[in-house]
């Protein structure tokens, strides 16, 4: 399944791929990963296989560290993982990493999709000229937040469709796994706190949001006001 997803994402990352084709391929990959994670959870429960929660530390590279962390939080939340943003100041400036918690198939899906989305976001930024009168870095930060916000809606819709119709016991199995992930996070970060809401001055949010929602995820577009969990430990 992961090999199939990698091939879809490789096509999406190809410079010869149009934005519409790339978005459609990414949406299909997201749906496969969401469905694979649910099916794996049910298989583990049915065969009484004990699965443990794993974790992975993802180091982010400049520029736009917090915007990249936001995108990673979005993908993690969509694929039933928890994520903790870690920030530290060094002699070289701000360093940001994200600690992922989740079951193996879910964490693998998060890393795969996040890497592909970074490539596609970078290409999208290169295609979008900064409007006259806008400060380039501020505009691009807001563009990336808009991109991530739209991606969150697409993944939420893909994940919801993957659970329809729900298999017997699906809700209970996924609730048990969610609780296991929560306990792992609480054990590692007992004093975690929510990150502060940021105020961005750039005007690129709408352009970034349009780039993130180009793909048609089905006959009915799902709108949601849910926001991914963004937690911080400094």
Short mmCIF file of N, CA and C in Angstrom, two decimals, residues 64-189:
data_model
loop_
_atom_site.label_atom_id
_atom_site.label_comp_id
_atom_site.label_asym_id
_atom_site.label_seq_id
_atom_site.Cartn_x
_atom_site.Cartn_y
_atom_site.Cartn_z
N UNK A 64 10.55 29.44 7.08
CA UNK A 64 9.14 29.24 7.40
C UNK A 64 8.94 28.04 8.31
N UNK A 65 9.70 27.98 9.39
CA UNK A 65 9.67 26.83 10.28
C UNK A 65 8.29 26.62 10.91
N UNK A 66 7.70 27.67 11.44
CA UNK A 66 6.41 27.51 12.11
C UNK A 66 5.30 27.19 11.13
N UNK A 67 5.40 27.69 9.93
CA UNK A 67 4.39 27.37 8.91
C UNK A 67 4.50 25.90 8.50
N UNK A 68 5.72 25.40 8.39
CA UNK A 68 5.91 23.98 8.09
C UNK A 68 5.41 23.11 9.25
N UNK A 69 5.65 23.56 10.48
CA UNK A 69 5.15 22.82 11.64
C UNK A 69 3.63 22.76 11.62
N UNK A 70 3.00 23.85 11.24
CA UNK A 70 1.53 23.88 11.15
C UNK A 70 1.04 22.85 10.14
N UNK A 71 1.68 22.79 8.97
CA UNK A 71 1.28 21.82 7.96
C UNK A 71 1.45 20.40 8.49
N UNK A 72 2.53 20.14 9.21
CA UNK A 72 2.74 18.81 9.78
C UNK A 72 1.68 18.49 10.83
N UNK A 73 1.29 19.47 11.64
CA UNK A 73 0.21 19.26 12.60
C UNK A 73 -1.09 18.90 11.88
N UNK A 74 -1.37 19.58 10.78
CA UNK A 74 -2.58 19.31 10.00
C UNK A 74 -2.61 17.87 9.53
N UNK A 75 -1.52 17.41 8.93
CA UNK A 75 -1.47 16.05 8.41
C UNK A 75 -1.55 15.04 9.55
N UNK A 76 -0.84 15.30 10.65
CA UNK A 76 -0.87 14.38 11.79
C UNK A 76 -2.28 14.22 12.34
N UNK A 77 -2.97 15.34 12.53
CA UNK A 77 -4.33 15.29 13.07
C UNK A 77 -5.26 14.53 12.13
N UNK A 78 -5.07 14.69 10.83
CA UNK A 78 -5.94 14.02 9.86
C UNK A 78 -5.74 12.52 9.87
N UNK A 79 -4.54 12.06 10.22
CA UNK A 79 -4.22 10.64 10.17
C UNK A 79 -4.07 10.04 11.57
N UNK A 80 -4.81 10.60 12.53
CA UNK A 80 -4.95 10.01 13.86
C UNK A 80 -3.66 9.96 14.65
N UNK A 81 -2.82 10.94 14.48
CA UNK A 81 -1.60 11.07 15.26
C UNK A 81 -1.65 12.33 16.11
N UNK A 82 -0.79 12.42 17.10
CA UNK A 82 -0.63 13.63 17.89
C UNK A 82 0.74 14.21 17.59
N UNK A 83 0.87 15.51 17.70
CA UNK A 83 2.13 16.17 17.37
C UNK A 83 2.41 17.27 18.38
N UNK A 84 3.66 17.35 18.79
CA UNK A 84 4.11 18.35 19.75
C UNK A 84 5.21 19.18 19.09
N UNK A 85 5.00 20.49 19.02
CA UNK A 85 6.02 21.36 18.44
C UNK A 85 7.03 21.75 19.51
N UNK A 86 8.29 21.61 19.18
CA UNK A 86 9.38 21.94 20.09
C UNK A 86 10.20 23.06 19.49
N UNK A 87 10.44 24.10 20.25
CA UNK A 87 11.22 25.23 19.77
C UNK A 87 12.38 25.50 20.73
N UNK A 88 13.50 25.88 20.16
CA UNK A 88 14.64 26.26 20.99
C UNK A 88 15.47 27.30 20.24
N UNK A 89 16.05 28.18 21.00
CA UNK A 89 16.92 29.20 20.44
C UNK A 89 18.37 28.73 20.54
N UNK A 90 19.08 28.86 19.44
CA UNK A 90 20.49 28.50 19.41
C UNK A 90 21.28 29.68 18.88
N UNK A 91 22.59 29.52 18.84
CA UNK A 91 23.44 30.59 18.31
C UNK A 91 23.13 30.85 16.84
N UNK A 92 22.59 29.84 16.15
CA UNK A 92 22.27 29.98 14.73
C UNK A 92 20.84 30.45 14.50
N UNK A 93 20.10 30.68 15.58
CA UNK A 93 18.72 31.14 15.42
C UNK A 93 17.72 30.13 15.94
N UNK A 94 16.47 30.29 15.53
CA UNK A 94 15.38 29.42 15.98
C UNK A 94 15.48 28.04 15.35
N UNK A 95 15.32 27.02 16.19
CA UNK A 95 15.25 25.64 15.71
C UNK A 95 13.87 25.09 16.09
N UNK A 96 13.23 24.44 15.14
CA UNK A 96 11.89 23.90 15.36
C UNK A 96 11.87 22.44 14.94
N UNK A 97 11.31 21.60 15.79
CA UNK A 97 11.09 20.20 15.46
C UNK A 97 9.68 19.83 15.91
N UNK A 98 9.18 18.73 15.39
CA UNK A 98 7.85 18.24 15.76
C UNK A 98 7.97 16.78 16.17
N UNK A 99 7.45 16.47 17.36
CA UNK A 99 7.48 15.10 17.88
C UNK A 99 6.15 14.45 17.57
N UNK A 100 6.18 13.44 16.70
CA UNK A 100 4.98 12.73 16.29
C UNK A 100 4.75 11.51 17.17
N UNK A 101 3.48 11.26 17.52
CA UNK A 101 3.09 10.07 18.26
C UNK A 101 1.94 9.39 17.51
N UNK A 102 2.04 8.07 17.35
CA UNK A 102 0.96 7.35 16.69
C UNK A 102 1.38 5.92 16.40
N UNK A 103 0.46 5.13 15.87
CA UNK A 103 0.77 3.76 15.47
C UNK A 103 1.55 3.79 14.16
N UNK A 104 2.32 2.72 13.94
CA UNK A 104 3.32 2.72 12.87
C UNK A 104 2.75 3.09 11.51
N UNK A 105 1.61 2.49 11.12
CA UNK A 105 1.07 2.77 9.79
C UNK A 105 0.64 4.23 9.67
N UNK A 106 0.12 4.80 10.77
CA UNK A 106 -0.32 6.19 10.74
C UNK A 106 0.86 7.15 10.67
N UNK A 107 1.91 6.90 11.47
CA UNK A 107 3.09 7.77 11.45
C UNK A 107 3.77 7.71 10.08
N UNK A 108 3.84 6.52 9.50
CA UNK A 108 4.44 6.39 8.16
C UNK A 108 3.66 7.21 7.14
N UNK A 109 2.34 7.16 7.24
CA UNK A 109 1.51 7.95 6.32
C UNK A 109 1.72 9.43 6.51
N UNK A 110 1.83 9.88 7.75
CA UNK A 110 2.06 11.30 8.04
C UNK A 110 3.36 11.76 7.40
N UNK A 111 4.43 11.02 7.63
CA UNK A 111 5.73 11.44 7.09
C UNK A 111 5.72 11.47 5.56
N UNK A 112 5.08 10.49 4.97
CA UNK A 112 5.05 10.41 3.51
C UNK A 112 4.29 11.58 2.91
N UNK A 113 3.10 11.84 3.44
CA UNK A 113 2.29 12.93 2.90
C UNK A 113 2.91 14.29 3.18
N UNK A 114 3.47 14.46 4.36
CA UNK A 114 4.06 15.75 4.70
C UNK A 114 5.22 16.08 3.77
N UNK A 115 6.09 15.09 3.51
CA UNK A 115 7.22 15.33 2.62
C UNK A 115 6.74 15.74 1.22
N UNK A 116 5.71 15.06 0.73
CA UNK A 116 5.19 15.39 -0.60
C UNK A 116 4.55 16.77 -0.61
N UNK A 117 3.78 17.09 0.43
CA UNK A 117 3.12 18.39 0.47
C UNK A 117 4.13 19.54 0.55
N UNK A 118 5.25 19.32 1.23
CA UNK A 118 6.28 20.35 1.27
C UNK A 118 6.80 20.65 -0.13
N UNK A 119 7.02 19.60 -0.92
CA UNK A 119 7.48 19.78 -2.29
C UNK A 119 6.44 20.56 -3.09
N UNK A 120 5.18 20.16 -2.96
CA UNK A 120 4.13 20.82 -3.74
C UNK A 120 3.89 22.26 -3.28
N UNK A 121 4.01 22.51 -1.96
CA UNK A 121 3.86 23.88 -1.47
C UNK A 121 4.99 24.76 -1.99
N UNK A 122 6.21 24.22 -2.01
CA UNK A 122 7.34 24.99 -2.52
C UNK A 122 7.14 25.34 -3.98
N UNK A 123 6.64 24.38 -4.76
CA UNK A 123 6.37 24.66 -6.18
C UNK A 123 5.27 25.69 -6.32
N UNK A 124 4.26 25.60 -5.46
CA UNK A 124 3.17 26.56 -5.52
C UNK A 124 3.64 27.97 -5.22
N UNK A 125 4.52 28.10 -4.23
CA UNK A 125 5.05 29.42 -3.89
C UNK A 125 5.86 30.01 -5.04
N UNK A 126 6.60 29.15 -5.73
CA UNK A 126 7.40 29.64 -6.86
C UNK A 126 6.51 30.14 -8.00
N UNK A 127 5.33 29.51 -8.15
CA UNK A 127 4.42 29.92 -9.23
C UNK A 127 3.67 31.20 -8.88
N UNK A 128 3.57 31.54 -7.59
CA UNK A 128 2.76 32.68 -7.17
C UNK A 128 3.65 33.92 -6.97
N UNK A 129 3.55 34.92 -7.81
CA UNK A 129 4.34 36.13 -7.60
C UNK A 129 3.80 36.91 -6.40
N UNK A 130 4.70 37.49 -5.63
CA UNK A 130 4.28 38.32 -4.50
C UNK A 130 3.71 39.62 -5.04
N UNK A 131 2.48 39.97 -4.67
CA UNK A 131 1.87 41.20 -5.20
C UNK A 131 2.67 42.44 -4.82
N UNK A 132 2.59 43.45 -5.66
CA UNK A 132 3.25 44.72 -5.37
C UNK A 132 2.75 45.28 -4.05
N UNK A 133 3.67 45.82 -3.29
CA UNK A 133 3.31 46.42 -2.02
C UNK A 133 3.28 45.46 -0.85
N UNK A 134 3.47 44.15 -1.12
CA UNK A 134 3.48 43.15 -0.05
C UNK A 134 4.92 42.81 0.31
N UNK A 135 5.16 42.64 1.61
CA UNK A 135 6.46 42.17 2.08
C UNK A 135 6.55 40.68 1.78
N UNK A 136 7.60 40.27 1.06
CA UNK A 136 7.65 38.91 0.50
C UNK A 136 7.54 37.82 1.57
N UNK A 137 8.34 37.92 2.63
CA UNK A 137 8.34 36.86 3.64
C UNK A 137 6.98 36.76 4.34
N UNK A 138 6.39 37.90 4.67
CA UNK A 138 5.08 37.89 5.35
C UNK A 138 4.00 37.32 4.44
N UNK A 139 4.04 37.69 3.16
CA UNK A 139 3.04 37.17 2.22
C UNK A 139 3.17 35.66 2.08
N UNK A 140 4.39 35.17 1.99
CA UNK A 140 4.60 33.73 1.83
C UNK A 140 4.22 32.95 3.09
N UNK A 141 4.45 33.54 4.27
CA UNK A 141 4.01 32.86 5.50
C UNK A 141 2.49 32.69 5.50
N UNK A 142 1.78 33.75 5.17
CA UNK A 142 0.32 33.66 5.17
C UNK A 142 -0.16 32.73 4.06
N UNK A 143 0.56 32.67 2.94
CA UNK A 143 0.22 31.74 1.86
C UNK A 143 0.30 30.30 2.37
N UNK A 144 1.37 29.99 3.08
CA UNK A 144 1.55 28.63 3.59
C UNK A 144 0.49 28.26 4.62
N UNK A 145 0.08 29.22 5.45
CA UNK A 145 -0.98 28.94 6.41
C UNK A 145 -2.30 28.69 5.67
N UNK A 146 -2.57 29.47 4.64
CA UNK A 146 -3.77 29.24 3.83
C UNK A 146 -3.73 27.87 3.16
N UNK A 147 -2.57 27.49 2.65
CA UNK A 147 -2.40 26.19 2.03
C UNK A 147 -2.71 25.08 3.03
N UNK A 148 -2.12 25.19 4.22
CA UNK A 148 -2.35 24.17 5.25
C UNK A 148 -3.79 24.10 5.70
N UNK A 149 -4.45 25.25 5.79
CA UNK A 149 -5.85 25.28 6.21
C UNK A 149 -6.74 24.55 5.21
N UNK A 150 -6.50 24.77 3.92
CA UNK A 150 -7.29 24.08 2.90
C UNK A 150 -6.99 22.58 2.88
N UNK A 151 -5.72 22.24 3.07
CA UNK A 151 -5.34 20.83 3.10
C UNK A 151 -6.06 20.11 4.25
N UNK A 152 -6.19 20.79 5.39
CA UNK A 152 -6.89 20.19 6.53
C UNK A 152 -8.32 19.81 6.16
N UNK A 153 -8.99 20.65 5.42
CA UNK A 153 -10.36 20.35 5.01
C UNK A 153 -10.39 19.17 4.05
N UNK A 154 -9.44 19.11 3.12
CA UNK A 154 -9.41 18.00 2.16
C UNK A 154 -9.16 16.68 2.86
N UNK A 155 -8.21 16.66 3.80
CA UNK A 155 -7.91 15.41 4.50
C UNK A 155 -9.06 14.98 5.40
N UNK A 156 -9.73 15.95 6.02
CA UNK A 156 -10.88 15.61 6.86
C UNK A 156 -11.96 14.93 6.02
N UNK A 157 -12.18 15.44 4.81
CA UNK A 157 -13.18 14.84 3.93
C UNK A 157 -12.75 13.45 3.48
N UNK A 158 -11.47 13.28 3.15
CA UNK A 158 -10.97 11.97 2.71
C UNK A 158 -11.08 10.95 3.83
N UNK A 159 -10.74 11.36 5.05
CA UNK A 159 -10.80 10.45 6.18
C UNK A 159 -12.24 10.07 6.50
N UNK A 160 -13.16 11.03 6.41
CA UNK A 160 -14.57 10.73 6.67
C UNK A 160 -15.12 9.73 5.66
N UNK A 161 -14.76 9.90 4.38
CA UNK A 161 -15.24 8.99 3.35
C UNK A 161 -14.66 7.60 3.53
N UNK A 162 -13.43 7.52 4.06
CA UNK A 162 -12.80 6.22 4.26
C UNK A 162 -13.54 5.40 5.31
N UNK A 163 -14.32 6.06 6.16
CA UNK A 163 -15.04 5.36 7.23
C UNK A 163 -16.50 5.11 6.88
N UNK A 164 -16.90 5.31 5.63
CA UNK A 164 -18.30 5.13 5.24
C UNK A 164 -18.43 3.96 4.27
N UNK A 165 -19.32 2.96 4.50
CA UNK A 165 -20.03 2.80 5.78
C UNK A 165 -19.08 2.24 6.83
N UNK A 166 -19.25 2.56 8.12
CA UNK A 166 -18.33 2.09 9.14
C UNK A 166 -18.43 0.58 9.34
N UNK A 167 -17.30 -0.07 9.45
CA UNK A 167 -17.30 -1.50 9.74
C UNK A 167 -17.68 -1.70 11.21
N UNK A 168 -18.24 -2.85 11.54
CA UNK A 168 -18.62 -3.10 12.93
C UNK A 168 -17.42 -2.95 13.87
N UNK A 169 -17.60 -2.17 14.92
CA UNK A 169 -16.54 -2.00 15.90
C UNK A 169 -15.51 -0.95 15.55
N UNK A 170 -15.65 -0.29 14.38
CA UNK A 170 -14.64 0.69 13.96
C UNK A 170 -14.47 1.80 14.98
N UNK A 171 -15.58 2.39 15.42
CA UNK A 171 -15.49 3.52 16.34
C UNK A 171 -14.78 3.13 17.63
N UNK A 172 -15.10 1.96 18.16
CA UNK A 172 -14.49 1.52 19.42
C UNK A 172 -13.00 1.27 19.25
N UNK A 173 -12.63 0.61 18.16
CA UNK A 173 -11.21 0.32 17.91
C UNK A 173 -10.41 1.61 17.77
N UNK A 174 -10.94 2.55 16.99
CA UNK A 174 -10.21 3.81 16.78
C UNK A 174 -10.16 4.64 18.06
N UNK A 175 -11.22 4.58 18.86
CA UNK A 175 -11.22 5.30 20.14
C UNK A 175 -10.16 4.74 21.07
N UNK A 176 -10.01 3.41 21.08
CA UNK A 176 -8.98 2.78 21.91
C UNK A 176 -7.59 3.19 21.46
N UNK A 177 -7.39 3.24 20.16
CA UNK A 177 -6.08 3.64 19.65
C UNK A 177 -5.81 5.12 19.96
N UNK A 178 -6.84 5.94 19.82
CA UNK A 178 -6.66 7.36 20.12
C UNK A 178 -6.28 7.56 21.59
N UNK A 179 -6.93 6.81 22.46
CA UNK A 179 -6.60 6.92 23.89
C UNK A 179 -5.17 6.46 24.15
N UNK A 180 -4.74 5.40 23.48
CA UNK A 180 -3.37 4.92 23.65
C UNK A 180 -2.35 5.98 23.22
N UNK A 181 -2.65 6.67 22.12
CA UNK A 181 -1.76 7.73 21.66
C UNK A 181 -1.75 8.88 22.65
N UNK A 182 -2.92 9.25 23.17
CA UNK A 182 -3.00 10.33 24.16
C UNK A 182 -2.17 10.01 25.40
N UNK A 183 -2.24 8.77 25.86
CA UNK A 183 -1.49 8.37 27.05
C UNK A 183 0.02 8.45 26.80
N UNK A 184 0.44 8.08 25.59
CA UNK A 184 1.87 8.15 25.26
C UNK A 184 2.35 9.60 25.27
N UNK A 185 1.53 10.50 24.75
CA UNK A 185 1.89 11.92 24.75
C UNK A 185 1.94 12.45 26.18
N UNK A 186 0.96 12.11 26.99
CA UNK A 186 0.91 12.59 28.37
C UNK A 186 2.10 12.08 29.18
N UNK A 187 2.54 10.87 28.90
CA UNK A 187 3.69 10.32 29.62
C UNK A 187 4.98 11.07 29.26
N UNK A 188 5.08 11.46 28.00
CA UNK A 188 6.30 12.14 27.54
C UNK A 188 6.26 13.64 27.83
N UNK A 189 5.08 14.24 27.73
CA UNK A 189 4.93 15.69 27.91
C UNK A 189 3.75 15.98 28.85
#
